[in-house]
Amino acid sequence: MALSTMIYSHLPTTQYSTMTRISVIHAHQQALLDPPKTKPSNATSRIAESLSHLLHLHLETPPRTELHQSIWDSFTEEKHSTPTTSPKEVIAHKWREIHGSSDWDNLLDPLPPWLRREVVKYGEFAQATYDAFDFDSFSEYCGSCRYNCKNLFEKLGLTRNGYKVTNYIYAMSHVHMPQWLERSHLVNKWSKDSNWMGYVAVSDDEETCRIGRRDIVVAWRGTVAPSEWYEDMQRKLETFGQRDAKVEHGFHSLYTSKNESTRYNKTSASEQVMKEVTRLIESYREKGEQVSLTITGHSLGGALALLNAHEAASTIPNLPISVISFGAPRVGNVAFRDELHQLGVKTLRVVVKQDMVPRMPGLVFNEGLQKFDDITGTLEWVYTHVGAELKLDVRSSPYLKRGLDLAGFHSLETYLHLVDGFHSTSTTFRSDARRDVALVNKACDMLVNELRIPRCWYQLANKGLVCNAHGRWVKPKRDPEDIPSPTREKSVHTFVDRMQT
């Protein structure tokens, strides 16, 4: 069974089942939004409540009102017989709107279904960088992608999106960031310096026809740890580009570091991605096609996406560039934000109100200080968010637990669940949301217990061990084509070129 096997389902058969689902959702929403007025007695709840007030995370203590398990069981059975995606519609006539030509004005509240589906699509491209990443510190390939770029989307069940991966991106850093880069404990390992940080993909002919242009996607991997990583940031701004823009030192190092003595980072992540993106743009423009660049990422990946967008807009003329980020931190100063705007980069930040990471860096000194510009002048060292914001709230979903769960709040699957259920700030969670709810608990424990979905269930069978011919449980060898190899990836690259020709 593939690592990424998901739960797929089919259309509801009766009106009764649909009404049952709606009534269960509304009943549970009411139960969650009207918790008992009594004060929690245990210490954990009191600490969570204090932290909530301190950071304005809008948390609630777990409600004691419960729905009968049989109601949840009937809901679960019905949910398993519905599809996880909506039918695709042709959006060629409004692709510029979707890509942010008007900065998504009047498109985020309420959120139209055709935009929601595209946001989820790019979020799934970012999620793929986690699902395919080797986190096993006892593996000689820890820090690499488990699959080669030819079959990445097939292994992860993403071929339905109509894109092909053309190249991988690797990164290293000259700044010590133990929470950002995964290392193997073994002496003999695929790389002691580099990590797989993402990939470049391009829409196929069918998807290109549907969305109205040839879309090049860059997906950057983020960090799984929800709060520890920002402790390792240098919190120091340094110059980025040719003018006054400054960005966080650690992000800059990860994006630009290289070393001739390494196997995968003789060129930096910046050089790798720009070389591939430029190659694809030139190839499709020669054929007379309209080309766009969409860059996505979660957490740290969202920060790298902005650096990538700034560089691409500065070097490639007349290219529509859009960034769709999830749970991303602040990256640079006011000048960095202004330069992105002047370069025509469109940015949509998807943010969960309870997530800590988008508040970093600059928990205190941030864009909120601009109201004092008349007194202080523009402060070059203040971190500032970029672009339009789609704000989501954990409390809107009847499927999510209440209380303090930093990992759950920051999880990309939590984000995608909330996007799928969001219609507007004045309406409840969509009763016809189709994305599989079980995905939320892939790497956390956010779902209510009544759903009976195990916490952190997404893993290799038997945690990666296999029983050999002698009856011993051992770590298997990777398929030769899935072993990281710069030479092989170059040959795959050549193969893709020939297929395109």
Short mmCIF file of N, CA and C in Angstrom, two decimals, residues 111-219:
data_model
loop_
_atom_site.label_atom_id
_atom_site.label_comp_id
_atom_site.label_asym_id
_atom_site.label_seq_id
_atom_site.Cartn_x
_atom_site.Cartn_y
_atom_site.Cartn_z
N LEU A 111 -16.10 33.51 0.03
CA LEU A 111 -15.10 32.86 -0.81
C LEU A 111 -15.81 32.02 -1.86
N PRO A 112 -15.69 32.39 -3.15
CA PRO A 112 -16.39 31.61 -4.20
C PRO A 112 -15.80 30.22 -4.34
N PRO A 113 -16.63 29.24 -4.73
CA PRO A 113 -16.14 27.85 -4.81
C PRO A 113 -15.00 27.66 -5.79
N TRP A 114 -14.99 28.38 -6.91
CA TRP A 114 -13.91 28.20 -7.89
C TRP A 114 -12.57 28.70 -7.37
N LEU A 115 -12.58 29.72 -6.49
CA LEU A 115 -11.33 30.17 -5.89
C LEU A 115 -10.93 29.23 -4.76
N ARG A 116 -11.92 28.77 -3.99
CA ARG A 116 -11.62 27.84 -2.89
C ARG A 116 -10.91 26.60 -3.41
N ARG A 117 -11.41 26.04 -4.52
CA ARG A 117 -10.81 24.83 -5.06
C ARG A 117 -9.36 25.05 -5.50
N GLU A 118 -9.08 26.22 -6.07
CA GLU A 118 -7.71 26.51 -6.50
C GLU A 118 -6.77 26.70 -5.31
N VAL A 119 -7.26 27.36 -4.26
CA VAL A 119 -6.43 27.54 -3.05
C VAL A 119 -6.10 26.17 -2.44
N VAL A 120 -7.10 25.29 -2.37
CA VAL A 120 -6.86 23.95 -1.84
C VAL A 120 -5.87 23.19 -2.73
N LYS A 121 -5.99 23.35 -4.04
CA LYS A 121 -5.07 22.67 -4.97
C LYS A 121 -3.63 23.05 -4.69
N TYR A 122 -3.36 24.35 -4.55
CA TYR A 122 -1.99 24.78 -4.28
C TYR A 122 -1.55 24.36 -2.88
N GLY A 123 -2.49 24.32 -1.94
CA GLY A 123 -2.16 23.83 -0.60
C GLY A 123 -1.76 22.36 -0.63
N GLU A 124 -2.40 21.58 -1.48
CA GLU A 124 -2.04 20.16 -1.60
C GLU A 124 -0.66 20.00 -2.24
N PHE A 125 -0.29 20.91 -3.12
CA PHE A 125 1.07 20.87 -3.68
C PHE A 125 2.09 21.11 -2.56
N ALA A 126 1.78 22.02 -1.64
CA ALA A 126 2.67 22.26 -0.51
C ALA A 126 2.69 21.06 0.44
N GLN A 127 1.51 20.46 0.68
CA GLN A 127 1.42 19.30 1.56
C GLN A 127 2.24 18.13 1.03
N ALA A 128 2.37 18.04 -0.28
CA ALA A 128 3.15 16.96 -0.89
C ALA A 128 4.60 16.98 -0.44
N THR A 129 5.12 18.14 -0.13
CA THR A 129 6.53 18.23 0.31
C THR A 129 6.72 17.61 1.69
N TYR A 130 5.64 17.53 2.48
CA TYR A 130 5.70 16.82 3.77
C TYR A 130 5.47 15.33 3.58
N ASP A 131 4.43 15.00 2.79
CA ASP A 131 4.03 13.61 2.64
C ASP A 131 5.13 12.75 2.01
N ALA A 132 5.97 13.35 1.18
CA ALA A 132 7.02 12.58 0.50
C ALA A 132 8.38 12.71 1.17
N PHE A 133 8.48 13.48 2.23
CA PHE A 133 9.76 13.76 2.87
C PHE A 133 10.15 12.63 3.81
N ASP A 134 11.40 12.26 3.82
CA ASP A 134 11.90 11.20 4.71
C ASP A 134 12.37 11.83 6.02
N PHE A 135 11.53 11.67 7.06
CA PHE A 135 11.84 12.23 8.38
C PHE A 135 12.58 11.23 9.28
N ASP A 136 12.79 10.02 8.81
CA ASP A 136 13.36 8.96 9.63
C ASP A 136 14.85 9.19 9.87
N SER A 137 15.19 9.58 11.08
CA SER A 137 16.59 9.90 11.39
C SER A 137 17.49 8.66 11.39
N PHE A 138 16.89 7.46 11.35
CA PHE A 138 17.69 6.23 11.27
C PHE A 138 17.80 5.73 9.84
N SER A 139 17.32 6.53 8.91
CA SER A 139 17.43 6.20 7.49
C SER A 139 18.64 6.91 6.89
N GLU A 140 19.35 6.22 6.01
CA GLU A 140 20.49 6.87 5.36
C GLU A 140 20.04 7.96 4.41
N TYR A 141 18.74 7.99 4.10
CA TYR A 141 18.20 8.99 3.19
C TYR A 141 17.37 10.06 3.91
N CYS A 142 17.52 10.15 5.21
CA CYS A 142 16.80 11.17 5.98
C CYS A 142 17.08 12.55 5.40
N GLY A 143 16.01 13.32 5.19
CA GLY A 143 16.17 14.65 4.63
C GLY A 143 15.97 14.70 3.12
N SER A 144 15.73 13.53 2.50
CA SER A 144 15.51 13.49 1.05
C SER A 144 14.04 13.24 0.75
N CYS A 145 13.69 13.24 -0.52
CA CYS A 145 12.35 12.86 -0.95
C CYS A 145 12.32 11.34 -1.13
N ARG A 146 11.23 10.70 -0.74
CA ARG A 146 11.13 9.25 -0.83
C ARG A 146 10.99 8.76 -2.28
N TYR A 147 10.58 9.66 -3.17
CA TYR A 147 10.28 9.24 -4.54
C TYR A 147 10.99 10.14 -5.54
N ASN A 148 11.23 9.60 -6.72
CA ASN A 148 11.83 10.43 -7.77
C ASN A 148 10.74 11.30 -8.40
N CYS A 149 11.16 12.33 -9.10
CA CYS A 149 10.20 13.33 -9.56
C CYS A 149 9.25 12.81 -10.63
N LYS A 150 9.60 11.70 -11.32
CA LYS A 150 8.70 11.15 -12.33
C LYS A 150 7.43 10.58 -11.72
N ASN A 151 7.53 9.99 -10.51
CA ASN A 151 6.35 9.34 -9.94
C ASN A 151 5.88 9.96 -8.62
N LEU A 152 6.37 11.16 -8.28
CA LEU A 152 5.98 11.79 -7.02
C LEU A 152 4.47 11.95 -6.91
N PHE A 153 3.84 12.57 -7.89
CA PHE A 153 2.40 12.82 -7.82
C PHE A 153 1.60 11.53 -7.88
N GLU A 154 2.10 10.54 -8.62
CA GLU A 154 1.41 9.25 -8.67
C GLU A 154 1.40 8.59 -7.30
N LYS A 155 2.53 8.62 -6.60
CA LYS A 155 2.63 8.01 -5.27
C LYS A 155 1.73 8.73 -4.26
N LEU A 156 1.55 10.02 -4.44
CA LEU A 156 0.79 10.81 -3.47
C LEU A 156 -0.66 11.03 -3.89
N GLY A 157 -1.08 10.45 -4.99
CA GLY A 157 -2.46 10.59 -5.42
C GLY A 157 -2.82 11.98 -5.92
N LEU A 158 -1.85 12.69 -6.51
CA LEU A 158 -2.08 14.06 -6.95
C LEU A 158 -2.11 14.20 -8.47
N THR A 159 -2.10 13.08 -9.19
CA THR A 159 -2.14 13.17 -10.66
C THR A 159 -3.44 13.81 -11.13
N ARG A 160 -4.49 13.74 -10.31
CA ARG A 160 -5.79 14.33 -10.68
C ARG A 160 -5.69 15.84 -10.90
N ASN A 161 -4.67 16.49 -10.33
CA ASN A 161 -4.53 17.94 -10.46
C ASN A 161 -3.99 18.36 -11.81
N GLY A 162 -3.44 17.42 -12.58
CA GLY A 162 -3.02 17.74 -13.93
C GLY A 162 -1.70 18.48 -14.05
N TYR A 163 -0.73 18.16 -13.18
CA TYR A 163 0.60 18.80 -13.24
C TYR A 163 1.67 17.72 -13.28
N LYS A 164 2.83 18.05 -13.84
CA LYS A 164 3.98 17.15 -13.88
C LYS A 164 5.16 17.82 -13.19
N VAL A 165 5.84 17.06 -12.32
CA VAL A 165 7.04 17.59 -11.66
C VAL A 165 8.20 17.54 -12.64
N THR A 166 8.93 18.64 -12.72
CA THR A 166 10.06 18.70 -13.67
C THR A 166 11.42 18.75 -12.98
N ASN A 167 11.46 19.20 -11.73
CA ASN A 167 12.77 19.30 -11.07
C ASN A 167 12.59 19.41 -9.56
N TYR A 168 13.61 18.95 -8.82
CA TYR A 168 13.63 19.06 -7.36
C TYR A 168 14.53 20.22 -6.94
N ILE A 169 14.29 20.74 -5.74
CA ILE A 169 15.08 21.83 -5.17
C ILE A 169 15.72 21.33 -3.87
N TYR A 170 16.99 21.61 -3.70
CA TYR A 170 17.71 21.24 -2.48
C TYR A 170 18.28 22.50 -1.84
N ALA A 171 18.37 22.47 -0.51
CA ALA A 171 18.87 23.65 0.20
C ALA A 171 19.80 23.24 1.33
N MET A 172 20.68 24.15 1.67
CA MET A 172 21.54 24.02 2.84
C MET A 172 21.58 25.37 3.51
N SER A 173 22.23 25.47 4.64
CA SER A 173 22.31 26.75 5.31
C SER A 173 23.64 26.92 6.02
N HIS A 174 24.17 28.13 5.95
CA HIS A 174 25.39 28.44 6.69
C HIS A 174 25.06 28.91 8.11
N VAL A 175 23.78 29.01 8.42
CA VAL A 175 23.34 29.37 9.77
C VAL A 175 22.90 28.10 10.46
N HIS A 176 23.27 27.93 11.73
CA HIS A 176 22.91 26.72 12.46
C HIS A 176 21.41 26.75 12.77
N MET A 177 20.64 25.85 12.13
CA MET A 177 19.19 25.82 12.33
C MET A 177 18.75 24.37 12.51
N PRO A 178 18.96 23.80 13.69
CA PRO A 178 18.70 22.37 13.89
C PRO A 178 17.25 21.97 13.67
N GLN A 179 16.30 22.86 13.87
CA GLN A 179 14.90 22.49 13.70
C GLN A 179 14.45 22.60 12.25
N TRP A 180 15.26 23.19 11.40
CA TRP A 180 14.83 23.42 10.03
C TRP A 180 15.32 22.34 9.07
N LEU A 181 16.46 21.73 9.35
CA LEU A 181 17.04 20.73 8.46
C LEU A 181 17.13 19.39 9.18
N GLU A 182 16.62 18.34 8.55
CA GLU A 182 16.64 17.01 9.15
C GLU A 182 17.97 16.32 8.85
N ARG A 183 18.50 15.61 9.84
CA ARG A 183 19.79 14.92 9.68
C ARG A 183 19.64 13.44 10.03
N SER A 184 20.38 12.61 9.31
CA SER A 184 20.43 11.19 9.62
C SER A 184 21.45 10.95 10.73
N HIS A 185 21.16 9.95 11.61
CA HIS A 185 22.12 9.58 12.65
C HIS A 185 23.24 8.70 12.10
N LEU A 186 23.09 8.22 10.89
CA LEU A 186 24.06 7.28 10.33
C LEU A 186 25.27 8.00 9.75
N VAL A 187 26.40 7.29 9.74
CA VAL A 187 27.63 7.86 9.18
C VAL A 187 27.54 7.93 7.66
N ASN A 188 27.10 6.81 7.06
CA ASN A 188 26.94 6.77 5.60
C ASN A 188 25.54 7.24 5.23
N LYS A 189 25.44 8.41 4.68
CA LYS A 189 24.13 8.98 4.35
C LYS A 189 24.20 9.69 3.00
N TRP A 190 23.04 9.92 2.43
CA TRP A 190 22.97 10.46 1.07
C TRP A 190 23.57 11.86 0.98
N SER A 191 23.44 12.65 2.06
CA SER A 191 24.03 14.00 2.08
C SER A 191 24.15 14.46 3.52
N LYS A 192 25.30 15.01 3.86
CA LYS A 192 25.46 15.53 5.22
C LYS A 192 25.15 17.02 5.29
N ASP A 193 24.90 17.65 4.15
CA ASP A 193 24.71 19.10 4.13
C ASP A 193 23.33 19.54 3.68
N SER A 194 22.70 18.80 2.79
CA SER A 194 21.52 19.29 2.09
C SER A 194 20.24 18.60 2.54
N ASN A 195 19.11 19.26 2.30
CA ASN A 195 17.77 18.71 2.47
C ASN A 195 16.97 18.98 1.21
N TRP A 196 16.06 18.06 0.91
CA TRP A 196 15.10 18.31 -0.17
C TRP A 196 14.13 19.38 0.32
N MET A 197 14.00 20.46 -0.46
CA MET A 197 13.18 21.59 0.00
C MET A 197 11.97 21.87 -0.89
N GLY A 198 11.76 21.08 -1.94
CA GLY A 198 10.59 21.33 -2.76
C GLY A 198 10.80 20.91 -4.20
N TYR A 199 9.93 21.43 -5.07
CA TYR A 199 9.99 21.01 -6.46
C TYR A 199 9.36 22.06 -7.37
N VAL A 200 9.62 21.91 -8.66
CA VAL A 200 8.99 22.73 -9.70
C VAL A 200 8.10 21.80 -10.51
N ALA A 201 6.88 22.24 -10.83
CA ALA A 201 5.95 21.45 -11.64
C ALA A 201 5.29 22.37 -12.66
N VAL A 202 4.68 21.76 -13.67
CA VAL A 202 4.02 22.55 -14.71
C VAL A 202 2.72 21.85 -15.11
N SER A 203 1.71 22.63 -15.44
CA SER A 203 0.41 22.07 -15.81
C SER A 203 0.51 21.33 -17.15
N ASP A 204 -0.23 20.22 -17.27
CA ASP A 204 -0.25 19.50 -18.54
C ASP A 204 -1.23 20.19 -19.49
N ASP A 205 -1.36 19.66 -20.69
CA ASP A 205 -2.18 20.33 -21.71
C ASP A 205 -3.64 20.45 -21.31
N GLU A 206 -4.20 19.38 -20.71
CA GLU A 206 -5.61 19.40 -20.32
C GLU A 206 -5.87 20.43 -19.23
N GLU A 207 -5.01 20.45 -18.21
CA GLU A 207 -5.18 21.42 -17.13
C GLU A 207 -4.92 22.84 -17.62
N THR A 208 -3.96 22.99 -18.52
CA THR A 208 -3.67 24.31 -19.10
C THR A 208 -4.89 24.86 -19.81
N CYS A 209 -5.59 24.01 -20.53
CA CYS A 209 -6.80 24.43 -21.23
C CYS A 209 -7.88 24.84 -20.23
N ARG A 210 -7.99 24.10 -19.13
CA ARG A 210 -9.02 24.39 -18.13
C ARG A 210 -8.77 25.71 -17.40
N ILE A 211 -7.50 25.96 -17.04
CA ILE A 211 -7.19 27.14 -16.22
C ILE A 211 -6.77 28.35 -17.04
N GLY A 212 -6.65 28.20 -18.35
CA GLY A 212 -6.45 29.36 -19.21
C GLY A 212 -5.03 29.81 -19.44
N ARG A 213 -4.05 29.08 -18.93
CA ARG A 213 -2.64 29.44 -19.19
C ARG A 213 -1.78 28.27 -18.75
N ARG A 214 -0.52 28.28 -19.18
CA ARG A 214 0.45 27.27 -18.74
C ARG A 214 0.96 27.73 -17.36
N ASP A 215 0.62 26.98 -16.34
CA ASP A 215 0.94 27.38 -14.97
C ASP A 215 2.16 26.62 -14.45
N ILE A 216 3.20 27.37 -14.11
CA ILE A 216 4.38 26.79 -13.48
C ILE A 216 4.22 26.95 -11.98
N VAL A 217 4.40 25.87 -11.24
CA VAL A 217 4.24 25.89 -9.79
C VAL A 217 5.58 25.59 -9.12
N VAL A 218 5.91 26.37 -8.10
CA VAL A 218 7.04 26.06 -7.23
C VAL A 218 6.47 25.82 -5.84
N ALA A 219 6.72 24.64 -5.29
CA ALA A 219 6.23 24.30 -3.95
C ALA A 219 7.43 24.15 -3.02
#
